PDB file of C-alpha atoms and ligand atoms in Angstrom:
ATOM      1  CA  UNK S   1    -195.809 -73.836-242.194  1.00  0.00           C
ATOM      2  CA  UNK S   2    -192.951 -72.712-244.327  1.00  0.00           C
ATOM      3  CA  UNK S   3    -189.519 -74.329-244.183  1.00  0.00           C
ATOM      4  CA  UNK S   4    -186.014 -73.735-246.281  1.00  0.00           C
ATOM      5  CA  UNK S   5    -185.371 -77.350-246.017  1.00  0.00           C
ATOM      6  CA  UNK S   6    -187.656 -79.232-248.543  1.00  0.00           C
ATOM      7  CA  UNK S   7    -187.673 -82.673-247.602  1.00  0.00           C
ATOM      8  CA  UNK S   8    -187.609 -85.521-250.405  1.00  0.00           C
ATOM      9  CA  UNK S   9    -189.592 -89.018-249.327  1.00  0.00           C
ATOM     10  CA  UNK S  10    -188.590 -91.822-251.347  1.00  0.00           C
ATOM     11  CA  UNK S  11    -190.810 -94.383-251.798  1.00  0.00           C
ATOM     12  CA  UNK S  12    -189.398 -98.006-252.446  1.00  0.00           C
ATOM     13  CA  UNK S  13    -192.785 -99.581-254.029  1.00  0.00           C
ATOM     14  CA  UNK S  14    -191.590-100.086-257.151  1.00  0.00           C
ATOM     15  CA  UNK S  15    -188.299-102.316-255.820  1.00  0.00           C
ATOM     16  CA  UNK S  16    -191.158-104.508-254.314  1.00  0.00           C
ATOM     17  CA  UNK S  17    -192.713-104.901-258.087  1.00  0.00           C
ATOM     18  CA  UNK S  18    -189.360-105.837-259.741  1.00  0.00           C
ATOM     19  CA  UNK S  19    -188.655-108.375-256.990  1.00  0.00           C
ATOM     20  CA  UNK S  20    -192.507-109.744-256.726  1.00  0.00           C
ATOM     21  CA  UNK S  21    -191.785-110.053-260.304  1.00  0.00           C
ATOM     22  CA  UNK S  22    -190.159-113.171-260.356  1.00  0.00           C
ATOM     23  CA  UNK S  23    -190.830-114.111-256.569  1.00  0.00           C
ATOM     24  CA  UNK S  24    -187.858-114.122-254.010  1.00  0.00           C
ATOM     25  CA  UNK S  25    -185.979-111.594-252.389  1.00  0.00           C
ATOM     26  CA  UNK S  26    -184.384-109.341-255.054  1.00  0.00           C
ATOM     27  CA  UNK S  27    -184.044-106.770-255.622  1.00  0.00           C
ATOM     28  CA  UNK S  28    -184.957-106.345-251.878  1.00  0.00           C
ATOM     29  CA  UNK S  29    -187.017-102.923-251.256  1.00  0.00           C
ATOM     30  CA  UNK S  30    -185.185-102.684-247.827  1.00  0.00           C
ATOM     31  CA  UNK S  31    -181.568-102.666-248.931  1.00  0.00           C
ATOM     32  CA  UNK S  32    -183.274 -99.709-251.578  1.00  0.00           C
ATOM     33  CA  UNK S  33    -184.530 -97.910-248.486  1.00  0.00           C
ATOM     34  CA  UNK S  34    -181.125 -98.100-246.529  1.00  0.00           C
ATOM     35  CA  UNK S  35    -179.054 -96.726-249.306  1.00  0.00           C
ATOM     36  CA  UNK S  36    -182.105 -94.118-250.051  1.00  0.00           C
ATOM     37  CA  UNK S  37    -181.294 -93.260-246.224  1.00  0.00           C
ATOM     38  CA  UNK S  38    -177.533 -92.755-247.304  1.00  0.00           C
ATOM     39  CA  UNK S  39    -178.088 -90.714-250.414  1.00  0.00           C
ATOM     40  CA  UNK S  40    -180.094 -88.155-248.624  1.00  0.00           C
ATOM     41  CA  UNK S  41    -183.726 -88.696-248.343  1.00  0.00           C
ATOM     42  CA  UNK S  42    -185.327 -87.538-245.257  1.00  0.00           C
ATOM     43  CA  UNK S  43    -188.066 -90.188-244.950  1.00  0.00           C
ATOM     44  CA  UNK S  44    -188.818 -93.324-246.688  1.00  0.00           C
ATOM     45  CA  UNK S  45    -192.886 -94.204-247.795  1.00  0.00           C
ATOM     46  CA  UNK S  46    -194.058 -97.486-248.563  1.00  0.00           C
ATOM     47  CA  UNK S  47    -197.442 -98.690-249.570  1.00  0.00           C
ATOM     48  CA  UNK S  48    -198.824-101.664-248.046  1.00  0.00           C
ATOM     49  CA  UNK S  49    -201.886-102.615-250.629  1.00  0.00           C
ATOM     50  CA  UNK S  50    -204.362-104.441-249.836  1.00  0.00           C
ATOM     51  CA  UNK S  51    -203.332-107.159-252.286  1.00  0.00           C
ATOM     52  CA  UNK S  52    -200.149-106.756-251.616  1.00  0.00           C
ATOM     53  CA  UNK S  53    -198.534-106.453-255.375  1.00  0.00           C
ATOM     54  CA  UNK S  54    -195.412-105.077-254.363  1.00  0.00           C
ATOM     55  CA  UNK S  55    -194.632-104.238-250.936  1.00  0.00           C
ATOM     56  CA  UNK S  56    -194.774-106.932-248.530  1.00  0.00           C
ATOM     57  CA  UNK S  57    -195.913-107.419-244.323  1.00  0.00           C
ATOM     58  CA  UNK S  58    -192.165-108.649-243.944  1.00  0.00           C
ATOM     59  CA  UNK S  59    -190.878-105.271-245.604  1.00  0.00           C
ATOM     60  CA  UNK S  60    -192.898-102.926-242.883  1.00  0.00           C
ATOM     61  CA  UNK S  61    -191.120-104.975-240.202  1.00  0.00           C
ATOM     62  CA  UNK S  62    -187.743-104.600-242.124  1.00  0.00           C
ATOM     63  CA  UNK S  63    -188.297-100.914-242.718  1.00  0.00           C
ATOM     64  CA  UNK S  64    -189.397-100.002-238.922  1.00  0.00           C
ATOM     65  CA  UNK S  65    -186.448-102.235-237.728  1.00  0.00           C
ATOM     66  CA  UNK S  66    -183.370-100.985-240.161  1.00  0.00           C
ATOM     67  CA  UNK S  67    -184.139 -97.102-240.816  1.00  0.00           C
ATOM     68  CA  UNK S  68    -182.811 -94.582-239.150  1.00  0.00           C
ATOM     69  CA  UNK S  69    -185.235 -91.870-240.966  1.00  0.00           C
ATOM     70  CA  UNK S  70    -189.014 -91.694-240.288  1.00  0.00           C
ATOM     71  CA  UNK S  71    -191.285 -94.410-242.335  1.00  0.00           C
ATOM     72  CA  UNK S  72    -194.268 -92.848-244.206  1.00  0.00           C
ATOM     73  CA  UNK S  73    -196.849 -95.653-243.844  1.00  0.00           C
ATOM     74  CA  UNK S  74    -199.098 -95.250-246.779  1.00  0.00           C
ATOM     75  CA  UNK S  75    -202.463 -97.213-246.655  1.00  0.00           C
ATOM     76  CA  UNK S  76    -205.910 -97.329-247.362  1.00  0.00           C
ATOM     77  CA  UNK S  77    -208.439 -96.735-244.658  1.00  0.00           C
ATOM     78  CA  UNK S  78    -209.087 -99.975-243.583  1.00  0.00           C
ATOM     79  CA  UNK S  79    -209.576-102.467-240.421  1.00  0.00           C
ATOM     80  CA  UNK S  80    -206.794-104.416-241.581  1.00  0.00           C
ATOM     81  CA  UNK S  81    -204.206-101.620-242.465  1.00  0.00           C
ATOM     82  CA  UNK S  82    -205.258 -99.537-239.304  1.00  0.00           C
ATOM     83  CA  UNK S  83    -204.232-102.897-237.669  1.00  0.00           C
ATOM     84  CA  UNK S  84    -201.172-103.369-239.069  1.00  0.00           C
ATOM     85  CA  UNK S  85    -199.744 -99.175-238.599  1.00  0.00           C
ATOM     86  CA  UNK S  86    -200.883 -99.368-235.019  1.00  0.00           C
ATOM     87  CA  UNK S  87    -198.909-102.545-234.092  1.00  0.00           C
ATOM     88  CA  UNK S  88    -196.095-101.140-236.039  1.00  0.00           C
ATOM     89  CA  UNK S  89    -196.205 -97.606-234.999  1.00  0.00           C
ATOM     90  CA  UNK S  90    -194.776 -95.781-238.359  1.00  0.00           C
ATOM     91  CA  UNK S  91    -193.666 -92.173-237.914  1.00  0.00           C
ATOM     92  CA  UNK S  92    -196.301 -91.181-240.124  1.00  0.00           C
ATOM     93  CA  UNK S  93    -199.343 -92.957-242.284  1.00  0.00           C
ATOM     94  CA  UNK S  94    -200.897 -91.385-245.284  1.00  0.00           C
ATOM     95  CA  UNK S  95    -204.507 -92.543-246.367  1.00  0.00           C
ATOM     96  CA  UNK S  96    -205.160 -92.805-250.012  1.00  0.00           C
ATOM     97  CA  UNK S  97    -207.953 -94.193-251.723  1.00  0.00           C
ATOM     98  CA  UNK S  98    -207.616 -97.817-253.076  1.00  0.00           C
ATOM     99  CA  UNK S  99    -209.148 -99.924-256.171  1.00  0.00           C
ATOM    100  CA  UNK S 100    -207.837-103.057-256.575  1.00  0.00           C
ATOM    101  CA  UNK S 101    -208.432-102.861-260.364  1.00  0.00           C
ATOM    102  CA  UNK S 102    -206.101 -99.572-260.816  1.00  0.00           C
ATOM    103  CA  UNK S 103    -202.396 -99.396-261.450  1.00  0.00           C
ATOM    104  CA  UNK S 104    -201.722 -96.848-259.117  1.00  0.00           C
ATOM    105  CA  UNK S 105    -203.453 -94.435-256.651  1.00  0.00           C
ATOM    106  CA  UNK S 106    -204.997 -92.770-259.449  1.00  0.00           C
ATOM    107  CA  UNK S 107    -206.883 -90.268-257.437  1.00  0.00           C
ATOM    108  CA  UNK S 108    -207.087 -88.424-254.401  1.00  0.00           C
ATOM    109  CA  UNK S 109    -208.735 -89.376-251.442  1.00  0.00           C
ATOM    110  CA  UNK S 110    -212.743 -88.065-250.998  1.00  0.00           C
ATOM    111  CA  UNK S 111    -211.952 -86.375-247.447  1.00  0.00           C
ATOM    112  CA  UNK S 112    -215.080 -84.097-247.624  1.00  0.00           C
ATOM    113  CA  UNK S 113    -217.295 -87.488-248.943  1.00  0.00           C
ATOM    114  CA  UNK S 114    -215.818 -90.027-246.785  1.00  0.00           C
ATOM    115  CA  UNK S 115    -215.982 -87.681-243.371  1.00  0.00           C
ATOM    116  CA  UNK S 116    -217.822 -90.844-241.457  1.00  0.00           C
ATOM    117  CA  UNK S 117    -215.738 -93.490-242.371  1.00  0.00           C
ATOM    118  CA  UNK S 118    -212.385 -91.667-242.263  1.00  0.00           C
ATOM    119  CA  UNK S 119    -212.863 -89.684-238.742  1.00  0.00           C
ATOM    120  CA  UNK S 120    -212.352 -93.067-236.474  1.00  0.00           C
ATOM    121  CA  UNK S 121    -209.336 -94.212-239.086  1.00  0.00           C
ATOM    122  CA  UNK S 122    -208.067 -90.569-238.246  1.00  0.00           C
ATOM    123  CA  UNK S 123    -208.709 -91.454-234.441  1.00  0.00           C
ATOM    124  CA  UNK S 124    -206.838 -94.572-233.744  1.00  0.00           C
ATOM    125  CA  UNK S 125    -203.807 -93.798-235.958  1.00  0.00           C
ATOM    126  CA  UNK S 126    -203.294 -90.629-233.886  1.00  0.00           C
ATOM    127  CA  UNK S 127    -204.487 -91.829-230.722  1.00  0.00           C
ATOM    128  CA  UNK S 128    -201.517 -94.805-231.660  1.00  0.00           C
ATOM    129  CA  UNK S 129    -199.380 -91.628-231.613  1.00  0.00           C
ATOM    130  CA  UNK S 130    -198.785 -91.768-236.079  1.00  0.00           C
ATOM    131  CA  UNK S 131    -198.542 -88.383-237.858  1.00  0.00           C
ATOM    132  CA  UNK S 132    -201.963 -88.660-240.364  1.00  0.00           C
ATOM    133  CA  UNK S 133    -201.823 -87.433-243.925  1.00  0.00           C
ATOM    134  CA  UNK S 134    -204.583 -87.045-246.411  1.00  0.00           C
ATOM    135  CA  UNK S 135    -203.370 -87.454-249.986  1.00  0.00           C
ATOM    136  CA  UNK S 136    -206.098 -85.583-251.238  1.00  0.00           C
ATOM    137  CA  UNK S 137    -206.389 -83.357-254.375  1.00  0.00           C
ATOM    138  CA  UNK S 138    -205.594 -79.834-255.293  1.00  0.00           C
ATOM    139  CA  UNK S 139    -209.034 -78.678-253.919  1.00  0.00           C
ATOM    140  CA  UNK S 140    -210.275 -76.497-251.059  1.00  0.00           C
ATOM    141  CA  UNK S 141    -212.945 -77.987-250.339  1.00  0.00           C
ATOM    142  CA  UNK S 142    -210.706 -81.042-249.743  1.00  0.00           C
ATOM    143  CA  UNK S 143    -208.431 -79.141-247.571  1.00  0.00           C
ATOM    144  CA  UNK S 144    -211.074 -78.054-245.530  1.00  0.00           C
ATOM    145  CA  UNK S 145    -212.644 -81.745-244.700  1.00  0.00           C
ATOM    146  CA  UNK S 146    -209.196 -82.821-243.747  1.00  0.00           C
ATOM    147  CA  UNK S 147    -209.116 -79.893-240.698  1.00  0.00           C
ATOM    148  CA  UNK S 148    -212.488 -81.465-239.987  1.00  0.00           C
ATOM    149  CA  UNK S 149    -211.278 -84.367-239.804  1.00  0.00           C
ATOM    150  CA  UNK S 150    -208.254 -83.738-237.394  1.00  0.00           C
ATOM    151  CA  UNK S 151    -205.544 -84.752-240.037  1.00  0.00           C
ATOM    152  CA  UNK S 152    -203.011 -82.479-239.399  1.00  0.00           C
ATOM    153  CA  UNK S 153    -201.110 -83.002-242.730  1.00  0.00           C
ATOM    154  CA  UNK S 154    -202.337 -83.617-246.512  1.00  0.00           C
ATOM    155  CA  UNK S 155    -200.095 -84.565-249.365  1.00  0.00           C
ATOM    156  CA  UNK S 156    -201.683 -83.170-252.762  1.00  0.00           C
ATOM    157  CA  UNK S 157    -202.091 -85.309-255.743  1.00  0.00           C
ATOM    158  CA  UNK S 158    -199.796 -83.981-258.119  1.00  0.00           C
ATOM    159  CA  UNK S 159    -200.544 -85.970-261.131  1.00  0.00           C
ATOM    160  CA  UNK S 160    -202.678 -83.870-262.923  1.00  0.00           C
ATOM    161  CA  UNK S 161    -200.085 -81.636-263.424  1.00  0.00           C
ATOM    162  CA  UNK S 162    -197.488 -84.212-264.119  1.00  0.00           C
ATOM    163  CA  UNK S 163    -199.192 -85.922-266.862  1.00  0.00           C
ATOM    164  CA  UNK S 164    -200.757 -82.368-268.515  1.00  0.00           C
ATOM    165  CA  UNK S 165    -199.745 -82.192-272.031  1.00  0.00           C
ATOM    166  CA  UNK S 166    -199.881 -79.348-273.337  1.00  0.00           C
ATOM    167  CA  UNK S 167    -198.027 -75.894-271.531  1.00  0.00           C
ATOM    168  CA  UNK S 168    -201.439 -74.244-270.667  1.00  0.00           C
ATOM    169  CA  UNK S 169    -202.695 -77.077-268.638  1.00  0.00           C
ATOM    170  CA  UNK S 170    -199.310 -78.089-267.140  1.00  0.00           C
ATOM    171  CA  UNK S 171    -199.920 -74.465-266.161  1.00  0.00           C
ATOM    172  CA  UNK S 172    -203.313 -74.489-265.295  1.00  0.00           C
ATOM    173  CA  UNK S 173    -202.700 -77.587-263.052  1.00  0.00           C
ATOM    174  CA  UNK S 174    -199.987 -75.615-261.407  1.00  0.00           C
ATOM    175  CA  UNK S 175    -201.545 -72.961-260.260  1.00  0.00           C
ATOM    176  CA  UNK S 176    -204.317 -75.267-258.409  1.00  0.00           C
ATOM    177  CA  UNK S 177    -201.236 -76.977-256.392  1.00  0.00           C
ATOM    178  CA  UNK S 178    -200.031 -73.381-255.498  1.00  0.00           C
ATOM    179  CA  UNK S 179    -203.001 -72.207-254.584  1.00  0.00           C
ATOM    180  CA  UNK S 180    -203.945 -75.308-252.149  1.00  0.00           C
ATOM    181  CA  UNK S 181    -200.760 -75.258-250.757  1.00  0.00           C
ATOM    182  CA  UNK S 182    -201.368 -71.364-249.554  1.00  0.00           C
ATOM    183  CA  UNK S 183    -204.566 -73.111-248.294  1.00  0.00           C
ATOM    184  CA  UNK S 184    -203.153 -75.252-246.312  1.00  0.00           C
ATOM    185  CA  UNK S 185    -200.864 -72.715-244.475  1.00  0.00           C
ATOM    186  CA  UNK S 186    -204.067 -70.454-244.032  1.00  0.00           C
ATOM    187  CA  UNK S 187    -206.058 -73.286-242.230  1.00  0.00           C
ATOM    188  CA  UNK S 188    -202.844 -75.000-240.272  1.00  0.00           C
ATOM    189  CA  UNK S 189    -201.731 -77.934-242.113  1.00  0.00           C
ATOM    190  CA  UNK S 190    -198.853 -78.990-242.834  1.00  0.00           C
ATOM    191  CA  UNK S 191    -198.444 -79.524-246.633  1.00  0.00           C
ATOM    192  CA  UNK S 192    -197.006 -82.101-248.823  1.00  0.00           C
ATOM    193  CA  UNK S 193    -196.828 -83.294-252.407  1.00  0.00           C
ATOM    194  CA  UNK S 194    -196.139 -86.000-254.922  1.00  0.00           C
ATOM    195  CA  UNK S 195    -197.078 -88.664-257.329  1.00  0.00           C
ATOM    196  CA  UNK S 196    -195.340 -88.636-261.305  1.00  0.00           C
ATOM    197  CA  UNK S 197    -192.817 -86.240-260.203  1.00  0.00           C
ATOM    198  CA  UNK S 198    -189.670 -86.083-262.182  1.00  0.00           C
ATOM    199  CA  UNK S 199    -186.272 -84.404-263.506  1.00  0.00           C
ATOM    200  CA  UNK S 200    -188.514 -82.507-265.559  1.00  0.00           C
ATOM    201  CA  UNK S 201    -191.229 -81.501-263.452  1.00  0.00           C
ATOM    202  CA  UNK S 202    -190.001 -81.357-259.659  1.00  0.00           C
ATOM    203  CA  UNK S 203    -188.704 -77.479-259.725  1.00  0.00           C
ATOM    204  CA  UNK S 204    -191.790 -75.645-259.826  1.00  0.00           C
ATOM    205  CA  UNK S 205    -193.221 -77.813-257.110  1.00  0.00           C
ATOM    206  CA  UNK S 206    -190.340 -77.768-255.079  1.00  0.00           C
ATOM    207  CA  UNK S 207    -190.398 -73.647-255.573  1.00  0.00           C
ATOM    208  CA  UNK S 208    -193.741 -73.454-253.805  1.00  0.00           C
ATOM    209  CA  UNK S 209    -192.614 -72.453-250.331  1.00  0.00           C
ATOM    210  CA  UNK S 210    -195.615 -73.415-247.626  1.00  0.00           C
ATOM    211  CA  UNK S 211    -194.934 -77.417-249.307  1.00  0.00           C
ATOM    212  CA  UNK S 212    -192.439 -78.581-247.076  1.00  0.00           C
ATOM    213  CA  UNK S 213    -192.351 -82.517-248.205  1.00  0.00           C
ATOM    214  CA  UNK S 214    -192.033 -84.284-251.980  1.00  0.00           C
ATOM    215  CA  UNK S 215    -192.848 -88.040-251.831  1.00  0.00           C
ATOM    216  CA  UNK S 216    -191.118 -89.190-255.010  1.00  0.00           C
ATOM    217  CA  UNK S 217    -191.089 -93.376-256.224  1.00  0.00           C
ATOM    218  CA  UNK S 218    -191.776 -94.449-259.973  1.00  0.00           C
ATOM    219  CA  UNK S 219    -189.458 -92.406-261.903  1.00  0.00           C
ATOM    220  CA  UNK S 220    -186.734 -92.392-259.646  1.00  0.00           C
ATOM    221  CA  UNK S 221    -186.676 -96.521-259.210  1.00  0.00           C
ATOM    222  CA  UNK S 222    -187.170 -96.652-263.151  1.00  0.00           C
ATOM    223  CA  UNK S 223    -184.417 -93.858-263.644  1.00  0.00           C
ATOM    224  CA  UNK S 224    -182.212 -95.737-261.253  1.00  0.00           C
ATOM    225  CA  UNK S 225    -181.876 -98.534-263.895  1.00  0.00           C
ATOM    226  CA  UNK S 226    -180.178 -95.981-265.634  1.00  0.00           C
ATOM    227  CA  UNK S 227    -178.129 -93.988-263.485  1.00  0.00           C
ATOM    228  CA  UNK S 228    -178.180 -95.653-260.375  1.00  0.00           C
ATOM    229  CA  UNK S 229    -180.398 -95.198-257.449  1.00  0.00           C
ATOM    230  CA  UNK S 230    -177.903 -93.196-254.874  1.00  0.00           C
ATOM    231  CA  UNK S 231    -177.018 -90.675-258.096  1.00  0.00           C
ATOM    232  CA  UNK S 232    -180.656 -90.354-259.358  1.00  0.00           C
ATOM    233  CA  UNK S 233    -181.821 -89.463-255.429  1.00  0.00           C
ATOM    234  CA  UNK S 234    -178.787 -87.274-254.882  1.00  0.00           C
ATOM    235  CA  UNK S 235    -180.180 -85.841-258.211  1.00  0.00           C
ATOM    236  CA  UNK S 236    -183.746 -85.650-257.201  1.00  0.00           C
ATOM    237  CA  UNK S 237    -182.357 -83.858-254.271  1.00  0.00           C
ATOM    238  CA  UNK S 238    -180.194 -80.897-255.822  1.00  0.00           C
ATOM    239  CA  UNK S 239    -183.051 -79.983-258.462  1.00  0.00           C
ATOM    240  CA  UNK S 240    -185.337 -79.650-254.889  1.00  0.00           C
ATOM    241  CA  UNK S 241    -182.744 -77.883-253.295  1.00  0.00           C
ATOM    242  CA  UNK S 242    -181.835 -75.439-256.491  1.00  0.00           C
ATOM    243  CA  UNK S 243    -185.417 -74.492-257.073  1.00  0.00           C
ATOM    244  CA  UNK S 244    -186.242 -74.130-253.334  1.00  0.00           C
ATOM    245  CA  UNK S 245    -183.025 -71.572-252.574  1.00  0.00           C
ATOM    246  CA  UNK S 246    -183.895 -69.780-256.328  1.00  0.00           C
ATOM    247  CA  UNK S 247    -187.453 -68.668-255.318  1.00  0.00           C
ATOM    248  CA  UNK S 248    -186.342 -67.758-251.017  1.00  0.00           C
ATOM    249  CA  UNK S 249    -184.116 -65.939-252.986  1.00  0.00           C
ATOM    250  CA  UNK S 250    -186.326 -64.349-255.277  1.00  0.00           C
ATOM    251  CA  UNK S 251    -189.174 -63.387-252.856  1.00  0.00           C
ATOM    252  CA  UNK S 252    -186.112 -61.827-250.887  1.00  0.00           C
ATOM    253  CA  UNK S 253    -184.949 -60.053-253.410  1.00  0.00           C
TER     254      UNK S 253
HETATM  255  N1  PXP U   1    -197.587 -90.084-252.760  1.00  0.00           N
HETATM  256  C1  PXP U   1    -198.621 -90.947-252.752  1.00  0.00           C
HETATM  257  C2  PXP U   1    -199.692 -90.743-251.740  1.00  0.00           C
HETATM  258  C3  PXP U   1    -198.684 -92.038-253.650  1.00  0.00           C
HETATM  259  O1  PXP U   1    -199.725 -92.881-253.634  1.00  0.00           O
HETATM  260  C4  PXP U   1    -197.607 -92.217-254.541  1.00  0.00           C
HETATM  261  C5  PXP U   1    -197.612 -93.395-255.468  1.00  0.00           C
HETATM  262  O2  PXP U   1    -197.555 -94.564-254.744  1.00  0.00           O
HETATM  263  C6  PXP U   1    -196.550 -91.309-254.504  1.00  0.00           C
HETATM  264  C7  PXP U   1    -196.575 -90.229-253.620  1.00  0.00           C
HETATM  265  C8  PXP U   1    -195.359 -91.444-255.393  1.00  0.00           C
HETATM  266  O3  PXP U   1    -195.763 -91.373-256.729  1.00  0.00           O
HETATM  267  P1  PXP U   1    -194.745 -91.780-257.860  1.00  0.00           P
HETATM  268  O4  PXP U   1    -194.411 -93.220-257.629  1.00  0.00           O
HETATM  269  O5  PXP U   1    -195.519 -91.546-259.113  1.00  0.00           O
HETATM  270  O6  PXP U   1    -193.547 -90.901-257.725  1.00  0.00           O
END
């Protein structure tokens, strides 16, 4: 699946941590969401953890009551959390892998591994009538267990690549991404991508033409301190745009 229109997710996690912070309601992830909305994101994510260190219960019900664009549920495979997105009913849910002790989701999820487990998660969120995503890494083989599965969406890990440090690897890392995301057309997903993306590093990803969704948090809640949060997205959202229109316009050249 191939689209002009590269959609940017923002996810509001990070407005949770600064408000859980000190307790109480600000800055409140919701009002972040709403003006996301207004800058021009095309779907808000949110990531309900199991021990709930930034987002909130009270913040899915918010979100799914006050947004106008589609909520990208993101959870980890669980009784609980497949509770919670089928009484809710999210436009979407992406599964990621969860460790209480980590910081973030620091890797992608072990679709080929996990098959057992994940297929009746996979079930009831789409028999509940939610859009499943794998956030998976850049890897075939991962790809593959997530048609088995009957997740008709992944999201690939883009960290690696983020965080390389040296050119060749940055490089290196790239080229994995690119190649999944031909993958993914090949075997009928739909394709998406995100985690550490930035100013510096969004073009390239948002050049690859069969990924047709960024999810983007951390650095644009950080950068927001800075700059604002409705500048930084509208931002976020020209570099997409820029990069995206560049390379239709170099493959139709
Ligand atoms: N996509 C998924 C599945 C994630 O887990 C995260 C981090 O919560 C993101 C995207 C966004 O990553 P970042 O906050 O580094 O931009």
């Amino acid at each position: 699946m191939r689209s002009r229109h590269l959609r940017l997710g923002v996810n509001v996690d990070h407005v949770a941590t600064v408000r859980n912070a000190r307790g109480g309601r600000y800055p409140d992830p919701v009002r972040a969401a709403l003006l996301a909305e207004q800058a021009g994101a095309d779907g808000i994510t949110a990531h309900l953890r199991e021990d709930r260190r930034h987002i909130v219960d009270d913040d899915i019900q918010h979100l799914m009551r006050d947004l106008k664009v589609p909520l990208n549920f993101e959870m980890a495979a669980t009784d609980e959390m497949v509770g919670i997105a089928v009484r809710h009913k999210p436009h979407a849910a992406c599964l990621v892998p969860e460790k209480r002790e980590e910081r973030t989701t620091e890797g992608g999820l072990d679709a080929a591994g996990g098959h057992n487990h994940l297929a009746p998660v996979v079930k009831r969120l789409k028999d509940a009538g939610i859009r499943v995503s794998l956030f998976i890494e850049a890897d075939p083989r991962q790809l593959d267990a997530a048609v088995k599965l009957g997740a008709p969406v992944v999201e690939i890990h883009t960290g690696a690549y983020c965080e390389a440090e040296d050119v060749a690897t940055r490089a290196r890392e790239l080229e994995r991404i690119v190649k999944a995301a031909a993958h993914a057309e090949e075997i009928g997903l739909e394709c998406h991508a995100g985690h550490g993306l930035t100013f510096d590093t969004v073009a390239p990803v948002a050049a690859i033409p069969t990924i047709v969704e960024l999810n983007i948090g951390h650095f644009l809640i950080g950068e927001a301190i800075f700059g604002g949060l409705e500048s930084v997205i509208k931002r976020m959202r020209a570099l997409m745009d820029k990069a995206r229109s560049d390379a239709v316009g170099r493959r139709s050249a």
